[in-house]
PDB file of C-alpha atoms in Angstrom:
ATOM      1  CA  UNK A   1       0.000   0.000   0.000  1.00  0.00           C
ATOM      2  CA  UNK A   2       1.090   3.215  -1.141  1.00  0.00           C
ATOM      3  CA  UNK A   3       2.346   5.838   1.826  1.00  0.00           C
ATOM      4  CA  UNK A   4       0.179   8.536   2.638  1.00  0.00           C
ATOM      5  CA  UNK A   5       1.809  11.817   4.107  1.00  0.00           C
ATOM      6  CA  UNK A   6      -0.073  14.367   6.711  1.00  0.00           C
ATOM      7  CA  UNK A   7      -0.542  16.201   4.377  1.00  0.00           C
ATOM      8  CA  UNK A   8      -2.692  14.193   1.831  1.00  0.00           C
ATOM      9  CA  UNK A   9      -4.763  12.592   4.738  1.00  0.00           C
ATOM     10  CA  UNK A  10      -8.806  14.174   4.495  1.00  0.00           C
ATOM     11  CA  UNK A  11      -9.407  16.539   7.844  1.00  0.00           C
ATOM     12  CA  UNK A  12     -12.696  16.888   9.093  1.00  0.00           C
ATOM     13  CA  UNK A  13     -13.339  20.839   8.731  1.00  0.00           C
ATOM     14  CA  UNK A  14     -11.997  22.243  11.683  1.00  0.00           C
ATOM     15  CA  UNK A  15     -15.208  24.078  12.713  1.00  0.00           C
ATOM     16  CA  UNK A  16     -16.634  20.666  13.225  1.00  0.00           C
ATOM     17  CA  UNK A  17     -14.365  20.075  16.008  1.00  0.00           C
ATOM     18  CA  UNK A  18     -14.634  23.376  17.501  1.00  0.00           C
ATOM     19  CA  UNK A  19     -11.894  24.721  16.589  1.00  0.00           C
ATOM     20  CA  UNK A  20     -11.994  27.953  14.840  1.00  0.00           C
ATOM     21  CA  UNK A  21     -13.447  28.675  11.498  1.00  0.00           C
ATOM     22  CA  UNK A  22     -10.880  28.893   8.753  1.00  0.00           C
ATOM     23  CA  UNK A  23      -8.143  28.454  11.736  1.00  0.00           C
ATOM     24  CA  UNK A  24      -6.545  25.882  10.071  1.00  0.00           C
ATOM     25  CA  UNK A  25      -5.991  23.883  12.808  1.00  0.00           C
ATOM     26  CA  UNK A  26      -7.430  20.242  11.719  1.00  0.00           C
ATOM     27  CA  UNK A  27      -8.237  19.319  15.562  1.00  0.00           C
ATOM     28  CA  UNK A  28      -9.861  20.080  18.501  1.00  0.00           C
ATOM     29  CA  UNK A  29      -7.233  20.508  21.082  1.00  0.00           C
ATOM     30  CA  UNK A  30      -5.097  22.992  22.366  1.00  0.00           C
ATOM     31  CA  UNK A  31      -1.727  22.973  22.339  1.00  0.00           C
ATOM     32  CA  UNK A  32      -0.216  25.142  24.835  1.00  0.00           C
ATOM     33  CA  UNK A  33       2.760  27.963  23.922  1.00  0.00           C
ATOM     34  CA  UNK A  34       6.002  27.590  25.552  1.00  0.00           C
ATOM     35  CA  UNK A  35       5.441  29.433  29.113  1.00  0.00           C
ATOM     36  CA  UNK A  36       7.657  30.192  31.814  1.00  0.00           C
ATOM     37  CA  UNK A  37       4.930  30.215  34.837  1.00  0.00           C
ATOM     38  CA  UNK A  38       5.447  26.414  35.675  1.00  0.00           C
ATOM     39  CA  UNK A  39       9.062  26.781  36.423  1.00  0.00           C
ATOM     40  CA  UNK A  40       8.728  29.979  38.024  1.00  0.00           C
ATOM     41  CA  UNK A  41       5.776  28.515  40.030  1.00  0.00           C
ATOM     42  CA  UNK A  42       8.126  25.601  41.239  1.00  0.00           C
ATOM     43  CA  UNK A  43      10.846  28.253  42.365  1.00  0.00           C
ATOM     44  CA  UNK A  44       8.395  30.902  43.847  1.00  0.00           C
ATOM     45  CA  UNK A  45       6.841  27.470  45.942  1.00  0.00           C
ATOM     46  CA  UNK A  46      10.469  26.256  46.721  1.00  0.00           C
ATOM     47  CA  UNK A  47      11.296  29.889  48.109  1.00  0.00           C
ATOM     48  CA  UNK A  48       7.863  30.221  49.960  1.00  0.00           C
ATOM     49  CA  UNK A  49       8.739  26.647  51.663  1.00  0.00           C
ATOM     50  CA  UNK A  50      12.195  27.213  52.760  1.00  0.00           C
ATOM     51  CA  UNK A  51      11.331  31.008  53.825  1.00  0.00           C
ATOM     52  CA  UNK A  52       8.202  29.232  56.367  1.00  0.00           C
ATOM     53  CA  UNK A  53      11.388  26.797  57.295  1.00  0.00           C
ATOM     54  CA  UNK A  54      13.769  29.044  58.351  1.00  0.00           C
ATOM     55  CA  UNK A  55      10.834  31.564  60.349  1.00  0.00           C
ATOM     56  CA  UNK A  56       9.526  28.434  62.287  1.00  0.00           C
ATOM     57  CA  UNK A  57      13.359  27.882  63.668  1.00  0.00           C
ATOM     58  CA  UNK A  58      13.662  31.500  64.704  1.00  0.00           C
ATOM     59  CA  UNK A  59      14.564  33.163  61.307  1.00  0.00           C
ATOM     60  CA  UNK A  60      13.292  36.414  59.962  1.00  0.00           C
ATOM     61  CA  UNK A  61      10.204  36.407  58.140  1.00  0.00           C
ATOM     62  CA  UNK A  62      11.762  38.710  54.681  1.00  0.00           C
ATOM     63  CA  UNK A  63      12.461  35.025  52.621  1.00  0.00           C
ATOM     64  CA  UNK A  64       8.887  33.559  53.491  1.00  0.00           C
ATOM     65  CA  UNK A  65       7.292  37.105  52.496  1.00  0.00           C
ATOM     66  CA  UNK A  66       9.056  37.323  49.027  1.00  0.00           C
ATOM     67  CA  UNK A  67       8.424  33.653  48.093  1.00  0.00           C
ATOM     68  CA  UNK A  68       4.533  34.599  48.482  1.00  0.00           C
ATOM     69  CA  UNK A  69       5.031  37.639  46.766  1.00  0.00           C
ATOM     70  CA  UNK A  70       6.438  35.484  44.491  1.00  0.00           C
ATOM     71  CA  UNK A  71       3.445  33.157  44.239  1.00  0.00           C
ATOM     72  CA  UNK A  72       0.886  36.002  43.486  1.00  0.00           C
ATOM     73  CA  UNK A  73       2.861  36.984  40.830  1.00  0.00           C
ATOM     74  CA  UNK A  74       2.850  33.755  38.972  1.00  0.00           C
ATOM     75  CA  UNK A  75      -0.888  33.324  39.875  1.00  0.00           C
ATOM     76  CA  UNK A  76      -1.592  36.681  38.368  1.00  0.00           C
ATOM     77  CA  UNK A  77       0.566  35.873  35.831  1.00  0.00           C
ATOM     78  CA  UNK A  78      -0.611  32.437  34.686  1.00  0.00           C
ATOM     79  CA  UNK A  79      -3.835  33.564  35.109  1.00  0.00           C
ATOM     80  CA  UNK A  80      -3.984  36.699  32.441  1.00  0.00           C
ATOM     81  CA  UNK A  81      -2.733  33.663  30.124  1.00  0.00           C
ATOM     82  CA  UNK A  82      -5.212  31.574  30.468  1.00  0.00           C
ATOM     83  CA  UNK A  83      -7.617  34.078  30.300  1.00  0.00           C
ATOM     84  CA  UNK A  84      -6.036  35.952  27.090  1.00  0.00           C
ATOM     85  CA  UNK A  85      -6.457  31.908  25.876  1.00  0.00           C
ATOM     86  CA  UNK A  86     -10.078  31.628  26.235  1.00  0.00           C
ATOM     87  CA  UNK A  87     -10.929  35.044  25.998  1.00  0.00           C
ATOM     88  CA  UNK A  88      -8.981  36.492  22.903  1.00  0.00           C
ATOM     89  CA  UNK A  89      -7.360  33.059  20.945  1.00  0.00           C
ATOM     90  CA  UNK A  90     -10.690  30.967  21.619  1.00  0.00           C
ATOM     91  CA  UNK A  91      -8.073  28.315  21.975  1.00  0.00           C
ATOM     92  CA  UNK A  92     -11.047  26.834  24.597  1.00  0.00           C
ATOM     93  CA  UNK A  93     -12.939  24.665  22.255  1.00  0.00           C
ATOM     94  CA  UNK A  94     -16.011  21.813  23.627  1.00  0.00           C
ATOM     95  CA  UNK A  95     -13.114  19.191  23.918  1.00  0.00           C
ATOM     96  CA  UNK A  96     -10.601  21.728  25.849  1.00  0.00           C
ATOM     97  CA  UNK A  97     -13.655  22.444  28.383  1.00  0.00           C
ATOM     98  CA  UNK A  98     -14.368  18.634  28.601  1.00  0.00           C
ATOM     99  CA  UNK A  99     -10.888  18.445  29.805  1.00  0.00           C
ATOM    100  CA  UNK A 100     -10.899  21.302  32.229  1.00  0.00           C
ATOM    101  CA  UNK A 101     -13.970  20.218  33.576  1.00  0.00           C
ATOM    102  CA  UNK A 102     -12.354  16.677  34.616  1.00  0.00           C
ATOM    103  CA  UNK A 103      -9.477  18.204  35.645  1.00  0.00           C
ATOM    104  CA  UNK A 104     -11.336  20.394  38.147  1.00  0.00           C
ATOM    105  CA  UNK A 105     -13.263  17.799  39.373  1.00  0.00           C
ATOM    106  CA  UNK A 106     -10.499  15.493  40.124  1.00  0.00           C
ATOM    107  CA  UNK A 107      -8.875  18.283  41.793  1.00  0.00           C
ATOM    108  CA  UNK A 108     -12.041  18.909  43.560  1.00  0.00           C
ATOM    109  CA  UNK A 109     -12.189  15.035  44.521  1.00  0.00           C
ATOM    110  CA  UNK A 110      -8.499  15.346  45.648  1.00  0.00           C
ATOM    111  CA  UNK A 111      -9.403  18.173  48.656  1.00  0.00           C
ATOM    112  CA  UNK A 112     -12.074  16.059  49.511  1.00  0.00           C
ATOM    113  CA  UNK A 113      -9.519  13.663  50.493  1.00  0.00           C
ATOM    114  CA  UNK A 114      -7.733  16.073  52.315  1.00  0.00           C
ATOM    115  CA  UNK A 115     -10.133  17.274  54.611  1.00  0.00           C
ATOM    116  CA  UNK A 116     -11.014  13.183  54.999  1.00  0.00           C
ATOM    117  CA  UNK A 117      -7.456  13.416  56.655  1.00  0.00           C
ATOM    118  CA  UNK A 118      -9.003  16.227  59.043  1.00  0.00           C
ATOM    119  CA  UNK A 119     -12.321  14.608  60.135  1.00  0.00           C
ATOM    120  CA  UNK A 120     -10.900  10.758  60.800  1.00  0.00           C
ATOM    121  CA  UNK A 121      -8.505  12.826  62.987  1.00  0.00           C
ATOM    122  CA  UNK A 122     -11.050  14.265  64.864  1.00  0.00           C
ATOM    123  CA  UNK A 123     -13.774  11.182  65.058  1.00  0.00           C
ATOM    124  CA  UNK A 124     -10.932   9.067  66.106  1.00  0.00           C
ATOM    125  CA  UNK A 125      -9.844  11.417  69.427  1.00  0.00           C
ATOM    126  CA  UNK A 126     -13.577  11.520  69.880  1.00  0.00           C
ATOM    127  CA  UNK A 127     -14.957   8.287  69.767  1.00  0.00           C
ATOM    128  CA  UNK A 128     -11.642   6.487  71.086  1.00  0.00           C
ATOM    129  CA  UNK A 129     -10.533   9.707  73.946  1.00  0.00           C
ATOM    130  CA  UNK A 130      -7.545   9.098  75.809  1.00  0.00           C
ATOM    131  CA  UNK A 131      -6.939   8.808  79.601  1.00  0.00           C
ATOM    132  CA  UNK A 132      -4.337  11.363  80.443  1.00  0.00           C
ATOM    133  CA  UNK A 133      -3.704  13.500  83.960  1.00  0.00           C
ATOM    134  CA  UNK A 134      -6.845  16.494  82.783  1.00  0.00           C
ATOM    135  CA  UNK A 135      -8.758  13.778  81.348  1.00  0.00           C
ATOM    136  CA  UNK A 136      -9.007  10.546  84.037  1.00  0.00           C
ATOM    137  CA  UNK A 137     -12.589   9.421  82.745  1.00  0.00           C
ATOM    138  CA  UNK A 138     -11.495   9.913  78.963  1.00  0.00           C
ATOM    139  CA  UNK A 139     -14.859  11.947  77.884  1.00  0.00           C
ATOM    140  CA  UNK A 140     -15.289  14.001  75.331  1.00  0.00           C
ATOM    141  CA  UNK A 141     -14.733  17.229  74.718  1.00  0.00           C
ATOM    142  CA  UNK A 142     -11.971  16.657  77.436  1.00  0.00           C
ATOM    143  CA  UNK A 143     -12.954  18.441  80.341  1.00  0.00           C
ATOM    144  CA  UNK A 144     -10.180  20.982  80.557  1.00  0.00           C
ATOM    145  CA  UNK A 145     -12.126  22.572  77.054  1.00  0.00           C
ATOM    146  CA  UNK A 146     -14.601  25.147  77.001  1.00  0.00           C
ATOM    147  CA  UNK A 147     -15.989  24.382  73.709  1.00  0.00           C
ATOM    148  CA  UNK A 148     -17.781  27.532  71.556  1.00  0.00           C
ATOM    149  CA  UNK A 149     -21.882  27.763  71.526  1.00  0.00           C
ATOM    150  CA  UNK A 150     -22.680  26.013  68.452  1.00  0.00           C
ATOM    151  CA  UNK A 151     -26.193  27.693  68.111  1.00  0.00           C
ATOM    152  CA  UNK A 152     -24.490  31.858  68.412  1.00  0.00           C
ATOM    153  CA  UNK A 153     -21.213  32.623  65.916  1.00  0.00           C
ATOM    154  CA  UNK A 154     -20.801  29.178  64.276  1.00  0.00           C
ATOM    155  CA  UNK A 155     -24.292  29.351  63.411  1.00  0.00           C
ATOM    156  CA  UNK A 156     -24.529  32.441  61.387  1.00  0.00           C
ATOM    157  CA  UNK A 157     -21.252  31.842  59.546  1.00  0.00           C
ATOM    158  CA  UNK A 158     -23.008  28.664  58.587  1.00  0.00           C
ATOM    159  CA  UNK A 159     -26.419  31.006  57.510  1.00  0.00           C
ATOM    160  CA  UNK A 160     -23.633  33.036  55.849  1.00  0.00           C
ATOM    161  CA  UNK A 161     -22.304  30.477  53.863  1.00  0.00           C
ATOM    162  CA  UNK A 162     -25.282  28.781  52.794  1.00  0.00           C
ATOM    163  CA  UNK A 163     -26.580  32.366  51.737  1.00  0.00           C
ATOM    164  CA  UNK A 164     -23.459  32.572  49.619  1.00  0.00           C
ATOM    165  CA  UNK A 165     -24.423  28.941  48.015  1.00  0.00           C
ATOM    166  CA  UNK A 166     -27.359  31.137  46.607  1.00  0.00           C
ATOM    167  CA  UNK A 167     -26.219  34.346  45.144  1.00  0.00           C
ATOM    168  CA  UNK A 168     -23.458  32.235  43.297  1.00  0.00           C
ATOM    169  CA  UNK A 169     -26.233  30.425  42.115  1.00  0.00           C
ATOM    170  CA  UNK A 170     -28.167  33.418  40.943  1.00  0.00           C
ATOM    171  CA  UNK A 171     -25.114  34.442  39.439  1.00  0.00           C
ATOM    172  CA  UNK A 172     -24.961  31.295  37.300  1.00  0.00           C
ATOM    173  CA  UNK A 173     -28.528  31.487  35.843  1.00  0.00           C
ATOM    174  CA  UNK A 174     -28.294  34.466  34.942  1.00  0.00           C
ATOM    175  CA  UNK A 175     -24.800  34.269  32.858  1.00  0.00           C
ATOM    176  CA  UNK A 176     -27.050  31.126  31.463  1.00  0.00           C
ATOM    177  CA  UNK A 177     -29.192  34.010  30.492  1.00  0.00           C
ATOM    178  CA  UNK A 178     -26.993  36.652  29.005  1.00  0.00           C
ATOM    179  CA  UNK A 179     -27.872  39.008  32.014  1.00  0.00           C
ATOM    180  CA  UNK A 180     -24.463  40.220  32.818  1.00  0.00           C
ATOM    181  CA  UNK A 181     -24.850  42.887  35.147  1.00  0.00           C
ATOM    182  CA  UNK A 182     -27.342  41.286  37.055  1.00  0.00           C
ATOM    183  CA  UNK A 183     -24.444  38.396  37.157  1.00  0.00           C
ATOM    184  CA  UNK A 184     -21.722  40.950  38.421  1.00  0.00           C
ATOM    185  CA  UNK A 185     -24.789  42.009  41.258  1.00  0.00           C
ATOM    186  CA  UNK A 186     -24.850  38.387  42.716  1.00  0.00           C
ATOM    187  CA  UNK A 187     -21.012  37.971  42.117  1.00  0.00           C
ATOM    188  CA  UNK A 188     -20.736  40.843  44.011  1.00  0.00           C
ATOM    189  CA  UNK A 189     -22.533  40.038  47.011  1.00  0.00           C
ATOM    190  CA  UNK A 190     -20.989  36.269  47.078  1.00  0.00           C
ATOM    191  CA  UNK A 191     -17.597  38.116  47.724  1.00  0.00           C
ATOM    192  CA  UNK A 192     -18.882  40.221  50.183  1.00  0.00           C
ATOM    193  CA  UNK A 193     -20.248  37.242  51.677  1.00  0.00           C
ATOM    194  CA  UNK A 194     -17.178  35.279  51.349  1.00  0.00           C
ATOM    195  CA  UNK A 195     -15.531  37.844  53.534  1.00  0.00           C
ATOM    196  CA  UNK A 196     -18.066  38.397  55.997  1.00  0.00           C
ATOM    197  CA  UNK A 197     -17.698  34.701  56.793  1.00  0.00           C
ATOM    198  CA  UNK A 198     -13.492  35.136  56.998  1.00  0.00           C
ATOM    199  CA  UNK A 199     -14.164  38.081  59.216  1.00  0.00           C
ATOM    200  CA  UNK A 200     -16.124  36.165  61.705  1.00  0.00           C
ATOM    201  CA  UNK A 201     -14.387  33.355  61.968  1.00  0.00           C
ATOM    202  CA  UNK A 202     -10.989  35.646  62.675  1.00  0.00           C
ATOM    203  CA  UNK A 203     -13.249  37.139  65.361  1.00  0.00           C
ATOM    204  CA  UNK A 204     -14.181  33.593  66.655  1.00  0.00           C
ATOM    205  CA  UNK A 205     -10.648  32.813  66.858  1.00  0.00           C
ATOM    206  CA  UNK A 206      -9.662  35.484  68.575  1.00  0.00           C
ATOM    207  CA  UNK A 207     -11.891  35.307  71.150  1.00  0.00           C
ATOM    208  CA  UNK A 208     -11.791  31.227  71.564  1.00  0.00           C
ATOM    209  CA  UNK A 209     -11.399  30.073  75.240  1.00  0.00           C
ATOM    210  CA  UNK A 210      -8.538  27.427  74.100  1.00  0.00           C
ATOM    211  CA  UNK A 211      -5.450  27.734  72.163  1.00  0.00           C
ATOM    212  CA  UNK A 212      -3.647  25.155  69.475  1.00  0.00           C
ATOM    213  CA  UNK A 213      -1.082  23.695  71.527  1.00  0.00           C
ATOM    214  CA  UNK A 214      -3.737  23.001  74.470  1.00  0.00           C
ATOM    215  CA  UNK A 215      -4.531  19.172  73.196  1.00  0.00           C
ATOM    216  CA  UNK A 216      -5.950  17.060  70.650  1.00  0.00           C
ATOM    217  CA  UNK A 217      -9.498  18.987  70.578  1.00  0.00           C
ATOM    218  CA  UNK A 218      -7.896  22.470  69.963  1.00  0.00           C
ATOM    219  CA  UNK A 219      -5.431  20.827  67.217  1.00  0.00           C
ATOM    220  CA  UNK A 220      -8.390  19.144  65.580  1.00  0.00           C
ATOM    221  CA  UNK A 221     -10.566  21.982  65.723  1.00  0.00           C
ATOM    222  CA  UNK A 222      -8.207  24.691  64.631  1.00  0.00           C
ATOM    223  CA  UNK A 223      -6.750  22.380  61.599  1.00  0.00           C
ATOM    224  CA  UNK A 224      -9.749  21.345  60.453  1.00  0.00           C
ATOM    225  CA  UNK A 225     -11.541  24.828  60.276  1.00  0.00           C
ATOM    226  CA  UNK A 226      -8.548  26.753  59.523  1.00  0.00           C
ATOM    227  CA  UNK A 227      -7.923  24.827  56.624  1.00  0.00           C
ATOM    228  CA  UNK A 228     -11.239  25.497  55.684  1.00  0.00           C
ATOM    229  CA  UNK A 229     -11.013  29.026  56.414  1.00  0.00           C
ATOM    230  CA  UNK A 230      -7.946  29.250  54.380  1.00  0.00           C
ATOM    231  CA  UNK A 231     -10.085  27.763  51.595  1.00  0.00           C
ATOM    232  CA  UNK A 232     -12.654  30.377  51.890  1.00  0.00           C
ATOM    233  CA  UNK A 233     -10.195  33.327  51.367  1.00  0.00           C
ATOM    234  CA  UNK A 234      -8.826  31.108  47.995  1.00  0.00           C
ATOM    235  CA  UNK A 235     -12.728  30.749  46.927  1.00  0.00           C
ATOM    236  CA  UNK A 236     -13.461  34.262  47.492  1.00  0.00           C
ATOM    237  CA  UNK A 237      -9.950  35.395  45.442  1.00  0.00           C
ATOM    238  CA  UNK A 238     -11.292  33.119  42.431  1.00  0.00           C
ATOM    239  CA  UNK A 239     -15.248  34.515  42.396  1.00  0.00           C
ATOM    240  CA  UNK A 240     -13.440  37.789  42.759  1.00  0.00           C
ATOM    241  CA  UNK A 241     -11.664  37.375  39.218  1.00  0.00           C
ATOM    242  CA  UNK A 242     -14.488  36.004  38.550  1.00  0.00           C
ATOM    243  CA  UNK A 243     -16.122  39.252  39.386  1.00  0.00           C
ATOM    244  CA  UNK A 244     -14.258  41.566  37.271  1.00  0.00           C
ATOM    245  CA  UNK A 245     -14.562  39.083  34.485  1.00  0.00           C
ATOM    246  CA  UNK A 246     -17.657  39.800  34.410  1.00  0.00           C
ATOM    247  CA  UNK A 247     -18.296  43.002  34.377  1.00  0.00           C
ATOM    248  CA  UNK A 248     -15.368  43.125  31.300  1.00  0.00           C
ATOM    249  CA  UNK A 249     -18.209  40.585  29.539  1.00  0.00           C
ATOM    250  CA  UNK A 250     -15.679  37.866  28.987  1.00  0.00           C
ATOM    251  CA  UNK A 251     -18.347  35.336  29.990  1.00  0.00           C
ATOM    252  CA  UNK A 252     -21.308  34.104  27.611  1.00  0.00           C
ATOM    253  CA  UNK A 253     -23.589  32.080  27.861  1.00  0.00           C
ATOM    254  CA  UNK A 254     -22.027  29.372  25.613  1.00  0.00           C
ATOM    255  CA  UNK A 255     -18.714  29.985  27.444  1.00  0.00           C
ATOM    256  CA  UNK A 256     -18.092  30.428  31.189  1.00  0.00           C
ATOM    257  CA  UNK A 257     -16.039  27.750  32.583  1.00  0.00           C
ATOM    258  CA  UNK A 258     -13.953  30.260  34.193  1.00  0.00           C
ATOM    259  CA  UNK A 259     -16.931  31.025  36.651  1.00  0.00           C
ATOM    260  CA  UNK A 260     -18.732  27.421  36.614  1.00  0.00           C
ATOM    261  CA  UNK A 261     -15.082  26.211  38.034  1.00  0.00           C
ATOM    262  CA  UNK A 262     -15.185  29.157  40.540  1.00  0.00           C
ATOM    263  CA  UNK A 263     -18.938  27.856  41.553  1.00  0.00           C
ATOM    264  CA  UNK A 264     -18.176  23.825  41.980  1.00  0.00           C
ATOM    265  CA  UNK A 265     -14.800  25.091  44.227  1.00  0.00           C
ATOM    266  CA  UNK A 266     -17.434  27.659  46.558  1.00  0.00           C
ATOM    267  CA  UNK A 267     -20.134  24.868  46.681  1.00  0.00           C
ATOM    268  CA  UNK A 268     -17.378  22.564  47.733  1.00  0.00           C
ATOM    269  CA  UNK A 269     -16.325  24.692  50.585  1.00  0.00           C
ATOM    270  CA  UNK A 270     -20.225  25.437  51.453  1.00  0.00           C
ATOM    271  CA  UNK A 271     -20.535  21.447  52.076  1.00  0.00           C
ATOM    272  CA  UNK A 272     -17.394  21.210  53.427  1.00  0.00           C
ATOM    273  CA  UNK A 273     -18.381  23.635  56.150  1.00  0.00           C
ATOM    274  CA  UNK A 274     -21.760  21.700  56.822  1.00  0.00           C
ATOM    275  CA  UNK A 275     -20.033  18.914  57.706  1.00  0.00           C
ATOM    276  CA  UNK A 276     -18.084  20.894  59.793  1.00  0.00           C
ATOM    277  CA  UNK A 277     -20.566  22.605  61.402  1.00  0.00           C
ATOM    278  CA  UNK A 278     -22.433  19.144  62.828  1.00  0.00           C
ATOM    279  CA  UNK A 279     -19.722  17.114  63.511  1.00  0.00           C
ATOM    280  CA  UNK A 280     -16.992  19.279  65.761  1.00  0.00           C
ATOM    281  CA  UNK A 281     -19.394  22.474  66.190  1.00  0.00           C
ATOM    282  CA  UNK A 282     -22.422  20.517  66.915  1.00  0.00           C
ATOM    283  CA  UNK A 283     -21.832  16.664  67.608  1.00  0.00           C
ATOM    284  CA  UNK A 284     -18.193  17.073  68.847  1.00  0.00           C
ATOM    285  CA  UNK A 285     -19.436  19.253  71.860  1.00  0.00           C
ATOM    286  CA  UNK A 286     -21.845  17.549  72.813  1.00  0.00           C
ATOM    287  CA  UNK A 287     -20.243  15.066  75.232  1.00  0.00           C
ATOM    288  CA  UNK A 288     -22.014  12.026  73.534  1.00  0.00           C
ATOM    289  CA  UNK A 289     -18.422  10.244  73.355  1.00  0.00           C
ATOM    290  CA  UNK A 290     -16.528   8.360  76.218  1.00  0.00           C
ATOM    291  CA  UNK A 291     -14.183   6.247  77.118  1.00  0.00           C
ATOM    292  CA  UNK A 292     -16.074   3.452  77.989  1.00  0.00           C
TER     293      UNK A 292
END
């Protein structure tokens, strides 16, 4: 059989695949430019890590400060690319978003995981409580803890939250819809809410009765929420860009991944929080465990 060159071989038209018309590109995928942000990522990580290093052994705090300097600037960086991508290039076609949408989820399903780490932690110290000198009848909460009202500030962070669930909701629909500004409105008031919640739960710190080194309930308690909290600020800094894309109109209704991504992270960290809220707010002060 005769050899056939790439050339010579028929190509669907390339605006079957989604790729642009009269682009000339005969498939669907994107193939990304040459771009510095992974390796500078990797250094500006490597700095932030051995600046945190060096401050927890009694070092000055300048490395650790310019390695997250350093991370912003990639993230803004990177960012503007991607963007400039989808926005300008349309180098996002249907079979690019199919593969940004597994991607996110599987990054999605991989924080699940990590806050899985969090709450076996915290259900093993509370179902299985140690006998130590504060402790002789290894109960739970151990008795040395005054544990926060679950029904006053965790509550309404919770109300918060789940408020925030809706507006970025409202948002969606109406991008679905073409209304725009009405989409930057609810946007707007997700962030707001986003930092209300941060806010509150700074204040709840601040004013908690124990402190992190004071056992395995305060370790528990302040991992496990603070690593949510620290998710929070991350979700709000995404529906933020988010935000301003907006109101620039770089989302459509045919095209919006940018935000839907933004969404599934925000409802993630809404249900995250739920969980949360019942089992150390609610169930884990409760008393209901023992060592018996």
């Amino acid at each position: 059989m005769a050899d056939i060159t790439h050339a010579q071989m028929p190509h669907p038209p390339a605006s079957a695949h989604g790729a642009g018309e009269g682009s000339g590109i005969p498939h669907p995928y994107h193939l990304v430019k040459p771009s510095p942000w992974p390796l500078l990522g990797a250094f500006a990580a490597g700095l932030f890590a051995t600046g945190m290093v060096i401050y927890m052994h009694g070092g000055g705090w300048l490395l650790a400060a310019l390695g997250f300097a350093s991370i912003l600037g990639v993230m803004f960086g990177w960012w503007r690319d991607v963007i400039k991508e989808a926005v300008r290039e349309k180098a996002h076609t249907p079979v690019v978003k199919i593969g940004l949408r597994y991607g996110m989820a599987l990054f999605i399903a991989s924080e699940v995981m990590f806050f899985a780490a969090f709450f076996w932690a915290f259900y093993d110290a509370a179902l299985y409580p140690k006998v130590f000198a504060e402790n002789p009848q290894g109960v739970w909460p151990p008795p040395n803890i005054t544990v926060l009202e679950t029904f006053h500030l965790p509550l309404m962070m919770t109300l918060i939250l789940l408020l925030s669930g809706v507006t970025v909701t409202w948002a969606h629909h109406a991008i679905l819809e073409g209304r725009n500004k009405e989409a930057s409105r609810a946007l707007g008031l997700t962030v707001l809410l986003g930092v209300m919640f941060t806010f509150f739960q700074g204040w709840e710190y601040a004013h908690a009765a124990f402190g992190f080194t004071q056992g395995i309930y305060p370790s528990t308690f302040y991992m496990a929420t603070g690593f949510h909290g620290f998710h929070v600020i991350i979700g709000t800094i995404f529906l933020a860009v988010c935000w301003f894309r907006t109101m620039k109109g770089h989302f459509t209704p045919q095209s919006h991944f940018g935000f839907e991504a933004a969404a599934w992270y925000w409802h993630f960290v809404d249900v995250v929080w739920l969980f949360l809220f019942v089992s150390i707010y609610w169930w884990g002060s409760l008393g209901a465990a023992s060592g018996h």
